[in-house]
Coordinates of C-alpha atoms and ligand atoms in Angstrom, one line a residue:
X1 CA -55.4 -71.1 -91.6
X2 CA -56.9 -68.6 -92.8
X3 CA -57.3 -66.2 -89.0
X4 CA -56.8 -67.3 -85.1
X5 CA -58.6 -65.3 -82.9
X6 CA -58.0 -66.6 -79.3
X7 CA -59.4 -64.6 -76.2
X8 CA -58.6 -64.5 -72.4
X9 CA -60.8 -64.2 -69.2
X10 CA -61.0 -60.3 -68.2
X11 CA -59.9 -60.1 -65.3
X12 CA -61.8 -57.9 -62.1
X13 CA -59.1 -54.9 -61.3
X14 CA -59.8 -55.6 -57.8
X15 CA -56.4 -55.9 -56.8
X16 CA -52.6 -56.8 -58.2
X17 CA -52.3 -59.8 -61.2
X18 CA -51.7 -63.1 -59.4
X19 CA -50.0 -66.0 -60.7
X20 CA -53.0 -68.1 -61.4
X21 CA -54.2 -65.0 -63.7
X22 CA -50.9 -65.5 -65.2
X23 CA -51.4 -69.1 -66.5
X24 CA -54.4 -68.1 -68.3
X25 CA -52.8 -65.3 -69.9
X26 CA -49.3 -67.3 -70.7
X27 CA -51.3 -70.6 -71.8
X28 CA -53.0 -68.0 -74.1
X29 CA -49.9 -66.8 -75.5
X30 CA -48.4 -69.5 -75.4
X31 CA -51.5 -70.8 -78.4
X32 CA -51.3 -67.8 -80.2
X33 CA -47.9 -67.3 -80.8
X34 CA -47.9 -70.6 -82.2
X35 CA -50.3 -70.0 -84.0
X36 CA -48.7 -67.2 -85.3
X37 CA -46.6 -70.1 -87.0
X38 CA -49.7 -71.2 -88.9
X39 CA -50.8 -67.9 -90.3
X40 CA -50.2 -64.6 -90.7
X41 CA -54.2 -63.5 -89.3
X42 CA -53.8 -63.9 -86.0
X43 CA -55.5 -62.0 -83.0
X44 CA -54.6 -62.5 -79.2
X45 CA -58.0 -60.7 -77.1
X46 CA -57.0 -59.6 -73.1
X47 CA -58.0 -57.4 -71.0
X48 CA -59.5 -55.8 -67.6
X49 CA -63.8 -55.7 -66.3
X50 CA -63.5 -53.1 -64.3
X51 CA -66.9 -52.2 -63.4
X52 CA -69.1 -53.5 -60.0
X53 CA -69.6 -53.5 -56.4
X54 CA -66.8 -55.0 -55.5
X55 CA -64.6 -52.5 -57.7
X56 CA -67.6 -49.8 -56.1
X57 CA -67.0 -51.1 -52.3
X58 CA -63.4 -51.5 -53.0
X59 CA -62.4 -47.7 -54.7
X60 CA -64.8 -46.0 -51.9
X61 CA -62.7 -48.3 -48.8
X62 CA -59.5 -46.5 -50.3
X63 CA -61.4 -43.4 -50.6
X64 CA -60.3 -43.2 -54.3
X65 CA -63.5 -42.4 -57.4
X66 CA -63.7 -46.4 -59.0
X67 CA -62.1 -45.0 -62.2
X68 CA -59.1 -43.7 -60.7
X69 CA -58.7 -47.1 -58.8
X70 CA -59.5 -48.7 -62.3
X71 CA -56.8 -46.7 -64.2
X72 CA -54.0 -48.0 -61.4
X73 CA -55.0 -51.2 -61.2
X74 CA -55.6 -51.9 -65.3
X75 CA -51.7 -50.2 -65.6
X76 CA -50.8 -53.5 -62.9
X77 CA -52.2 -55.9 -65.0
X78 CA -50.6 -54.2 -67.6
X79 CA -47.1 -54.2 -66.9
X80 CA -47.3 -57.9 -65.7
X81 CA -48.2 -58.7 -69.0
X82 CA -45.6 -56.5 -70.4
X83 CA -43.3 -58.1 -67.8
X84 CA -44.3 -61.6 -69.7
X85 CA -44.0 -61.2 -72.6
X86 CA -47.9 -61.4 -74.1
X87 CA -47.9 -59.9 -77.3
X88 CA -50.9 -59.2 -77.2
X89 CA -53.2 -57.9 -79.9
X90 CA -55.4 -55.9 -77.8
X91 CA -56.5 -55.4 -74.4
X92 CA -59.8 -54.0 -73.6
X93 CA -61.1 -51.9 -70.3
X94 CA -64.9 -52.1 -69.7
X95 CA -64.1 -48.8 -69.0
X96 CA -63.7 -47.7 -73.0
X97 CA -65.9 -45.5 -74.3
X98 CA -66.6 -47.8 -77.0
X99 CA -67.0 -50.7 -75.3
X100 CA -69.6 -48.8 -73.2
X101 CA -70.6 -47.2 -75.9
X102 CA -71.8 -50.9 -77.9
X103 CA -72.1 -53.2 -75.0
X104 CA -75.3 -50.7 -73.9
X105 CA -76.2 -51.1 -78.1
X106 CA -76.3 -54.7 -78.0
X107 CA -78.3 -54.6 -74.1
X108 CA -81.0 -52.8 -76.2
X109 CA -81.5 -55.3 -79.7
X110 CA -82.4 -57.8 -76.7
X111 CA -84.9 -55.8 -75.3
X112 CA -86.6 -54.7 -79.0
X113 CA -86.1 -58.2 -79.5
X114 CA -88.0 -59.2 -76.7
X115 CA -85.5 -61.2 -74.9
X116 CA -84.4 -59.2 -71.7
X117 CA -87.9 -58.0 -69.8
X118 CA -88.1 -56.1 -66.6
X119 CA -89.1 -58.5 -63.6
X120 CA -89.3 -57.4 -59.7
X121 CA -86.8 -60.4 -57.8
X122 CA -85.6 -61.1 -55.0
X123 CA -82.1 -63.6 -54.2
X124 CA -78.9 -63.8 -52.9
X125 CA -75.8 -61.6 -54.0
X126 CA -72.3 -63.0 -54.1
X127 CA -69.9 -59.2 -54.4
X128 CA -67.2 -62.3 -55.1
X129 CA -69.3 -63.9 -58.5
X130 CA -70.6 -61.2 -59.5
X131 CA -73.3 -63.1 -59.2
X132 CA -77.2 -64.2 -57.9
X133 CA -76.5 -67.6 -56.9
X134 CA -79.9 -69.9 -56.4
X135 CA -79.8 -71.9 -52.3
X136 CA -78.6 -74.9 -53.4
X137 CA -75.1 -73.2 -54.9
X138 CA -74.7 -72.9 -51.1
X139 CA -72.4 -74.6 -49.2
X140 CA -73.7 -75.7 -45.3
X141 CA -73.2 -73.4 -44.2
X142 CA -75.1 -70.9 -46.7
X143 CA -71.8 -69.6 -47.8
X144 CA -71.2 -69.1 -51.5
X145 CA -68.1 -72.0 -51.6
X146 CA -65.5 -70.6 -54.3
X147 CA -65.5 -67.7 -52.2
X148 CA -66.7 -68.4 -48.7
X149 CA -69.0 -65.7 -47.8
X150 CA -72.5 -65.5 -47.1
X151 CA -74.9 -64.0 -50.0
X152 CA -76.3 -60.4 -50.2
X153 CA -79.9 -60.8 -49.9
X154 CA -81.0 -58.3 -52.4
X155 CA -84.5 -57.2 -53.7
X156 CA -84.5 -55.3 -56.0
X157 CA -86.4 -54.7 -59.8
X158 CA -84.2 -55.4 -62.7
X159 CA -83.8 -56.2 -66.1
X160 CA -84.2 -59.9 -67.4
X161 CA -82.3 -62.2 -69.9
X162 CA -84.6 -65.3 -71.2
X163 CA -81.2 -67.6 -71.2
X164 CA -84.1 -70.2 -71.0
X165 CA -85.3 -69.3 -74.4
X166 CA -82.0 -70.6 -75.2
X167 CA -82.1 -73.9 -73.3
X168 CA -82.8 -76.5 -76.3
X169 CA -80.1 -74.2 -78.6
X170 CA -77.6 -74.8 -76.6
X171 CA -78.3 -78.5 -75.0
X172 CA -78.6 -79.1 -78.5
X173 CA -75.2 -76.9 -79.4
X174 CA -72.5 -78.8 -76.6
X175 CA -74.1 -82.9 -78.3
X176 CA -73.9 -82.0 -82.0
X177 CA -70.0 -80.3 -81.3
X178 CA -68.3 -82.4 -78.6
X179 CA -65.2 -80.3 -79.0
X180 CA -67.1 -77.4 -78.3
X181 CA -66.0 -77.4 -74.6
X182 CA -62.2 -78.4 -73.4
X183 CA -61.4 -80.5 -71.7
X184 CA -64.8 -82.9 -73.4
X185 CA -64.9 -84.0 -69.8
X186 CA -66.5 -80.2 -68.3
X187 CA -69.4 -80.7 -71.0
X188 CA -71.6 -83.1 -68.7
X189 CA -70.6 -80.8 -65.9
X190 CA -72.3 -78.1 -67.7
X191 CA -75.5 -80.7 -69.4
X192 CA -76.4 -80.9 -65.6
X193 CA -76.5 -76.9 -65.1
X194 CA -78.4 -76.7 -67.7
X195 CA -81.1 -78.6 -66.6
X196 CA -82.3 -76.8 -64.4
X197 CA -81.4 -72.7 -65.5
X198 CA -83.7 -69.9 -65.3
X199 CA -83.8 -66.7 -67.1
X200 CA -81.3 -63.8 -65.1
X201 CA -80.9 -60.5 -64.0
X202 CA -78.7 -58.7 -66.0
X203 CA -79.2 -54.8 -64.4
X204 CA -78.4 -53.8 -61.2
X205 CA -80.9 -50.9 -59.4
X206 CA -78.7 -48.1 -59.5
X207 CA -79.1 -47.4 -56.0
X208 CA -77.5 -50.7 -54.9
X209 CA -74.6 -50.5 -57.5
X210 CA -73.7 -46.6 -59.3
X211 CA -70.5 -48.1 -61.2
X212 CA -71.3 -49.6 -64.5
X213 CA -72.8 -48.7 -67.7
X214 CA -75.7 -47.5 -67.5
X215 CA -79.2 -49.0 -69.2
X216 CA -79.9 -46.7 -72.6
X217 CA -83.6 -44.7 -71.4
X218 CA -83.6 -46.2 -68.1
X219 CA -81.3 -44.4 -66.0
X220 CA -82.5 -46.8 -63.0
X221 CA -80.9 -49.5 -64.2
X222 CA -77.4 -50.2 -64.7
X223 CA -75.7 -53.2 -66.7
X224 CA -74.8 -55.8 -64.9
X225 CA -71.8 -57.3 -65.1
X226 CA -71.5 -60.3 -66.9
X227 CA -72.9 -58.8 -69.6
X228 CA -71.2 -56.3 -70.0
X229 CA -67.5 -58.6 -69.4
X230 CA -68.9 -61.1 -71.7
X231 CA -69.5 -58.5 -74.7
X232 CA -65.8 -57.8 -74.6
X233 CA -64.7 -60.3 -77.0
X234 CA -66.7 -58.4 -80.2
X235 CA -66.6 -54.6 -79.1
X236 CA -63.5 -55.4 -78.8
X237 CA -63.4 -56.2 -82.6
X238 CA -65.6 -53.0 -83.4
X239 CA -68.5 -55.1 -82.9
X240 CA -72.0 -52.5 -82.4
X241 CA -75.1 -54.4 -83.0
X242 CA -75.8 -51.3 -85.8
X243 CA -72.8 -51.6 -87.6
X244 CA -70.2 -54.2 -87.9
X245 CA -66.8 -54.7 -88.7
X246 CA -64.1 -55.4 -90.8
X247 CA -62.3 -56.7 -88.2
X248 CA -65.3 -58.4 -86.3
X249 CA -66.4 -60.2 -89.9
X250 CA -62.2 -61.2 -90.4
X251 CA -62.4 -62.7 -86.6
X252 CA -65.9 -63.3 -84.9
X253 CA -66.4 -66.4 -84.8
X254 CA -63.3 -66.8 -81.9
X255 CA -61.2 -70.6 -82.7
X256 CA -60.1 -71.0 -79.0
X257 CA -61.6 -68.2 -75.8
X258 CA -59.2 -69.7 -72.5
X259 CA -61.2 -69.4 -69.4
X260 CA -60.5 -70.3 -66.1
X261 CA -63.4 -73.9 -65.6
X262 CA -64.6 -71.3 -62.1
X263 CA -66.3 -69.4 -64.9
X264 CA -67.4 -72.1 -67.6
X265 CA -71.1 -71.8 -66.9
X266 CA -70.8 -67.9 -67.5
X267 CA -68.8 -69.1 -70.9
X268 CA -70.6 -72.2 -71.9
X269 CA -74.3 -71.2 -70.7
X270 CA -74.7 -67.0 -70.6
X271 CA -72.4 -65.7 -73.6
X272 CA -73.7 -69.4 -76.5
X273 CA -77.2 -68.1 -75.0
X274 CA -76.5 -64.6 -76.0
X275 CA -74.5 -64.4 -78.7
X276 CA -77.6 -66.2 -80.7
X277 CA -80.3 -63.5 -79.3
X278 CA -77.9 -61.5 -81.5
X279 CA -77.5 -63.9 -84.2
X280 CA -74.1 -64.5 -84.1
X281 CA -72.4 -67.3 -84.5
X282 CA -70.5 -69.5 -81.6
X283 CA -66.7 -69.4 -80.4
X284 CA -65.3 -72.4 -81.9
X285 CA -63.7 -73.9 -79.0
X286 CA -64.2 -72.8 -75.3
X287 CA -60.9 -73.9 -73.1
X288 CA -61.4 -74.3 -69.6
X289 CA -58.1 -74.1 -67.8
X290 CA -57.7 -75.8 -64.2
X291 CA -56.5 -73.4 -61.1
X292 CA -52.9 -73.0 -59.8
X293 CA -52.4 -73.4 -56.7
X294 CA -49.4 -71.8 -54.1
X295 CA -47.2 -75.5 -53.3
X296 CA -50.8 -77.2 -53.5
X297 CA -52.8 -74.7 -50.8
X298 CA -55.3 -73.0 -52.5
X299 CA -53.8 -69.3 -53.5
X300 CA -55.8 -66.1 -51.2
X301 CA -55.4 -63.4 -49.4
X302 CA -56.3 -64.7 -46.4
X303 CA -53.5 -66.5 -45.8
X304 CA -51.3 -64.7 -47.1
X305 CA -50.0 -66.5 -49.7
X306 CA -51.0 -64.7 -53.1
X307 CA -47.7 -64.6 -55.2
X308 CA -47.2 -62.3 -58.4
X309 CA -45.7 -63.4 -61.7
X310 CA -43.3 -60.6 -60.8
X311 CA -42.2 -61.3 -57.3
X312 CA -41.3 -64.5 -58.9
X313 CA -39.2 -62.9 -61.6
X314 CA -37.5 -61.1 -58.8
X315 CA -36.5 -63.8 -56.3
X316 CA -35.3 -65.8 -59.0
X317 CA -33.0 -62.8 -61.0
X318 CA -34.7 -63.6 -64.1
X319 CA -34.3 -60.7 -66.2
X320 CA -36.3 -62.5 -69.0
X321 CA -40.2 -64.9 -68.5
X322 CA -39.1 -67.6 -70.8
X323 CA -38.2 -69.6 -68.1
X324 CA -41.7 -68.8 -66.3
X325 CA -43.4 -69.6 -69.0
X326 CA -42.9 -72.5 -70.4
X327 CA -43.4 -73.9 -66.7
X328 CA -46.7 -72.0 -66.2
X329 CA -47.3 -73.3 -69.8
X330 CA -46.8 -76.7 -68.8
X331 CA -48.2 -76.9 -65.7
X332 CA -50.7 -79.2 -65.8
X333 CA -52.2 -81.2 -68.7
X334 CA -55.0 -79.6 -70.5
X335 CA -57.9 -78.4 -68.4
X336 CA -55.9 -79.5 -64.9
X337 CA -55.5 -77.7 -61.6
X338 CA -51.5 -77.3 -61.6
X339 CA -49.4 -76.5 -58.6
X340 CA -46.4 -73.5 -58.4
X341 CA -43.4 -74.1 -55.9
X342 CA -40.3 -72.6 -55.8
X343 CA -38.6 -76.0 -55.4
X344 CA -40.3 -76.7 -58.3
X345 CA -40.4 -74.6 -61.0
X346 CA -36.4 -74.1 -60.1
X347 CA -35.5 -78.4 -61.1
X348 CA -37.9 -78.3 -63.9
X349 CA -36.1 -75.4 -65.7
X350 CA -32.9 -76.4 -64.9
X351 CA -33.2 -79.7 -66.2
X352 CA -35.5 -78.8 -69.1
X353 CA -34.1 -75.7 -70.3
X354 CA -30.3 -75.5 -68.7
X355 CA -29.7 -79.2 -68.6
X356 CA -31.2 -80.7 -71.7
X357 CA -31.5 -77.9 -74.1
X358 CA -29.7 -75.6 -72.9
X359 CA -26.3 -77.6 -73.2
X360 CA -26.7 -79.3 -76.2
X361 CA -26.7 -76.8 -78.3
X362 CA -23.9 -75.4 -76.1
X363 CA -21.7 -79.3 -76.0
X364 CA -22.8 -79.2 -80.1
X365 CA -21.8 -76.2 -80.9
X366 CA -18.2 -76.3 -79.1
X367 CA -17.5 -79.5 -80.7
X368 CA -18.1 -78.2 -83.3
X369 CA -15.4 -74.8 -82.9
X370 CA -13.1 -77.7 -81.7
X371 CA -12.5 -80.0 -84.3
X372 CA -13.6 -77.6 -86.6
X373 CA -13.2 -74.7 -86.1
X374 CA -17.3 -73.7 -86.5
X375 CA -17.3 -74.9 -89.6
X376 CA -19.5 -77.2 -92.1
X377 CA -17.7 -79.3 -94.6
X378 CA -20.5 -80.6 -97.5
X379 CA -19.3 -84.0 -96.2
X380 CA -21.2 -83.6 -93.4
X381 CA -24.8 -82.6 -94.6
X382 CA -26.3 -86.1 -95.3
X383 CA -29.9 -87.4 -94.1
X384 CA -29.6 -88.7 -90.5
X385 CA -33.5 -90.8 -89.1
X386 CA -33.1 -88.5 -86.5
X387 CA -35.0 -86.2 -88.6
X388 CA -38.2 -89.0 -89.8
X389 CA -38.1 -88.3 -85.7
X390 CA -38.3 -84.6 -85.8
X391 CA -40.8 -84.4 -88.5
X392 CA -42.9 -86.5 -86.1
X393 CA -42.6 -84.6 -83.6
X394 CA -43.8 -81.4 -85.8
X395 CA -46.8 -83.3 -86.4
X396 CA -47.5 -83.7 -83.1
X397 CA -47.1 -80.8 -81.9
X398 CA -49.4 -79.1 -83.9
X399 CA -52.5 -82.2 -83.3
X400 CA -52.1 -81.2 -79.6
X401 CA -52.1 -77.5 -80.5
X402 CA -55.5 -78.7 -82.3
X403 CA -56.3 -79.3 -79.6
X404 CA -54.7 -76.8 -77.4
X405 CA -53.0 -79.1 -75.5
X406 CA -49.8 -77.1 -74.5
X407 CA -48.8 -79.0 -71.8
X408 CA -49.2 -82.5 -74.2
X409 CA -47.6 -80.3 -76.4
X410 CA -44.1 -78.8 -75.1
X411 CA -43.9 -82.1 -73.6
X412 CA -42.6 -83.4 -77.8
X413 CA -40.7 -80.9 -77.5
X414 CA -38.5 -82.4 -74.6
X415 CA -38.9 -85.6 -75.4
X416 CA -36.9 -84.6 -79.2
X417 CA -34.6 -82.8 -76.2
X418 CA -33.7 -85.7 -74.7
X419 CA -33.9 -88.4 -77.6
X420 CA -31.1 -86.3 -79.5
X421 CA -29.3 -85.4 -75.8
X422 CA -29.3 -89.4 -76.5
X423 CA -28.1 -89.5 -80.1
X424 CA -24.7 -87.3 -78.7
X425 CA -24.1 -89.8 -75.6
X426 CA -24.9 -92.6 -78.2
X427 CA -23.0 -91.3 -80.8
X428 CA -19.4 -90.5 -78.8
X429 CA -17.9 -87.5 -81.2
X430 CA -15.2 -86.5 -78.7
X431 CA -14.1 -90.2 -79.8
X432 CA -14.7 -90.1 -83.1
X433 CA -12.4 -87.6 -83.3
X434 CA -9.5 -88.7 -81.0
X435 CA -10.0 -92.2 -83.4
X436 CA -10.0 -89.1 -87.3
X437 CA -13.1 -89.9 -88.3
X438 CA -13.8 -86.6 -89.1
X439 CA -16.4 -86.3 -91.4
X440 CA -18.8 -89.2 -89.1
X441 CA -18.2 -86.6 -86.3
X442 CA -19.1 -83.2 -88.4
X443 CA -22.4 -85.4 -89.5
X444 CA -23.3 -85.8 -86.0
X445 CA -23.3 -82.6 -85.0
X446 CA -24.2 -81.6 -87.7
X447 CA -27.7 -83.6 -86.9
X448 CA -27.7 -81.9 -84.0
X449 CA -28.0 -78.8 -84.9
X450 CA -30.2 -79.0 -87.5
X451 CA -32.6 -80.5 -84.5
X452 CA -32.1 -77.4 -82.4
X453 CA -33.2 -75.2 -85.6
X454 CA -36.5 -77.4 -85.0
X455 CA -36.4 -77.5 -81.4
X456 CA -36.3 -73.8 -82.1
X457 CA -39.5 -73.0 -84.4
X458 CA -41.1 -75.3 -81.4
X459 CA -40.3 -73.4 -78.6
X460 CA -40.9 -70.4 -79.4
X461 CA -43.9 -69.8 -78.6
X462 CA -43.5 -70.9 -74.4
X463 CA -39.9 -69.3 -74.6
X464 CA -39.4 -66.7 -77.4
X465 CA -35.8 -64.6 -76.0
X466 CA -34.5 -68.6 -75.6
X467 CA -35.9 -69.4 -79.1
X468 CA -34.2 -66.5 -80.2
X469 CA -31.1 -67.5 -79.4
X470 CA -29.9 -70.1 -80.3
X471 CA -31.7 -69.0 -83.8
X472 CA -28.8 -66.3 -83.7
X473 CA -26.6 -68.7 -83.3
X474 CA -27.5 -71.3 -85.2
X475 CA -27.6 -68.3 -88.4
X476 CA -31.9 -69.7 -87.9
X477 CA -34.7 -68.1 -89.3
X478 CA -37.3 -68.2 -86.5
X479 CA -40.1 -66.4 -87.9
X480 CA -40.2 -69.3 -89.9
X481 CA -44.2 -70.3 -90.4
X482 CA -44.8 -74.1 -89.1
X483 CA -45.0 -75.7 -92.5
X484 CA -42.3 -74.9 -93.8
X485 CA -40.1 -76.5 -91.5
X486 CA -37.0 -78.3 -93.0
X487 CA -33.8 -79.7 -93.1
X488 CA -31.6 -78.0 -95.1
X489 CA -31.1 -74.6 -92.8
X490 CA -27.2 -75.7 -91.5
X491 CA -25.3 -74.9 -94.9
X492 CA -21.6 -75.3 -95.9
X493 CA -19.4 -72.6 -94.4
X494 CA -18.4 -71.1 -91.4
X495 CA -21.0 -71.1 -88.5
X496 CA -20.2 -69.7 -85.4
X497 CA -16.3 -69.1 -84.1
X498 CA -16.0 -69.5 -80.3
X499 CA -16.0 -66.1 -79.0
X500 CA -19.5 -66.2 -81.1
X501 CA -21.0 -68.7 -78.3
X502 CA -23.5 -68.2 -75.4
X503 CA -25.2 -70.3 -73.0
X504 CA -29.3 -69.8 -73.6
X505 CA -30.7 -69.9 -70.3
X506 CA -28.8 -70.0 -66.9
X507 CA -29.3 -72.8 -64.4
X508 CA -31.5 -71.2 -61.3
X509 CA -29.8 -70.6 -58.5
X510 CA -31.8 -71.4 -55.5
X511 CA -29.7 -70.1 -52.8
X512 CA -29.4 -66.6 -54.1
X513 CA -32.8 -66.6 -54.0
X514 CA -33.8 -67.5 -51.5
X515 CA -31.7 -65.1 -49.8
X516 CA -33.3 -62.4 -52.3
X517 CA -36.1 -63.6 -50.8
X518 CA -35.1 -62.8 -47.5
X519 CA -34.2 -59.5 -47.4
Ligands
MSP1 N1 -64.3 -60.5 -64.9 C1 -64.5 -62.3 -64.9 C2 -64.1 -62.7 -65.9 C3 -65.2 -61.8 -67.1 S1 -64.4 -62.9 -68.2 C4 -65.3 -62.1 -69.7 C5 -63.6 -62.9 -63.8 N2 -62.0 -62.0 -63.5 S2 -61.2 -63.0 -62.5 O1 -60.5 -61.7 -61.9 O2 -62.1 -63.1 -60.9 O3 -60.7 -64.0 -63.1 C6 -59.4 -63.5 -63.6 C7 -59.1 -65.3 -64.4 O4 -58.3 -65.9 -64.1 C8 -60.1 -66.9 -64.9 O5 -60.6 -66.9 -66.3 C9 -60.1 -66.9 -63.3 O6 -60.5 -68.7 -63.9 C10 -58.8 -67.0 -63.2 N3 -57.9 -67.9 -62.2 C11 -58.5 -66.1 -61.3 N4 -57.7 -67.5 -60.0 C12 -56.6 -68.4 -60.7 C13 -55.8 -69.9 -60.1 N5 -55.0 -69.7 -59.1 N6 -55.2 -70.7 -61.7 C14 -55.3 -70.5 -62.1 N7 -56.5 -69.3 -63.1 C15 -57.3 -68.9 -61.6 O7 -63.4 -64.0 -63.4

């Protein structure tokens, strides 16, 4: 694999990040970290979406200049991703100068091409969606079905993008590339939407929306959020219509663009049309993930059930994000909705990370110290049929990631650990040691440790800190590429002393967490 480029949606900065935003960033980061194990040229872009009426209104209500308001909130997103060890390559802000300039030039190029034209318009605008809605999109009360608010009637002279010109080309692309939209069941939905598309408004009158990027040569209009926002995926790489940067040439088209199902229309219809108009190739895949609920309820400010990643970390007293990352990344099969609950979080990560994986390593190393003073003897080192299974796990994990099935790949890793635990229970090395069958005992321990090396590599994208602690105790190189994983990591000689053994993950103590939360 030569390169890998993945992106997330860019979040509106009118509030602080919640675990829905975090879900997407973690999912993308696990994908990114996995593909870093397959190529040296992997790139992850994330960012924040800062223009539009919503930001303009919220900052006004707070009595702050929009830019100062954005600075304050963009920082919260940055800090949240740091807390979650999201090691993105770049975080773009749509108020960045280079982005604004490129967007203006993109707009200009589309105007020159005749794909953008001016027209007067009367429509229903939902500030929540930052989009015009058709009557048929509204619920029976005439409200936006997503934001439960009545859209505003807006009558303006706007610029329009000739979406209809690209309709057939997009339909063909989706039909000819069944994996363009992942999961594929969403493609039908998009094809239905395509049946009724119209040209879209791509600017707003400055008299109504001032917080946006100016249209070049027309001071009465600002570029409407979606053309601004979607362009981030290429401007971040240094694209401008008059100059394609080296980075852009290297990374575009994106391998996978990760977004929520609510904004699939923008990414599978508007975005491809804009790219076609710019004569640029389309991304290889659009991954539309599901939504995260809290205790099976939709998160909303009015219900007061919005949970931030920071509050989860604090309430469970976590000093590293691995458990939360693991839980979120495996919260739902690809494209399906998932749920967060404190109890389920605790139960799941205790079961898998502490009891199953952490304990297995701890017990095995402790036995190695007890029976062999931490030494591996040459007699222990031989092939075990478990290695064949582990090889298959590596292939299965890779295959799942080829389709961005992050939770499914996580399940394969959990299965490998379960199988290895069963092997230890069934072969009972403690009994063999009592019977003084020391080579057999040693071989069992050796086998488990080899498998744990593989497991640490595979779990690394989900739990980088835990995996590093495992690798450290195994004297294993965690930076290994996935195709270099093999079974001669554990060498003859001293592996570990009693003092060097440390648990890689401590069980979450629910009572302690609840106490802290109540305070
Ligand atoms: N700014 C636009 C995206 C522009 S991309 C060129 C936007 N922002 S958002 O802040 O509303 O949402 C950002 C991302 O978070 C979207 O992909 C959205 O689906 C995701 N999520 C927001 N709430 C979510 C959940 N409760 N669960 C999972 N993801 C959700 O849309």
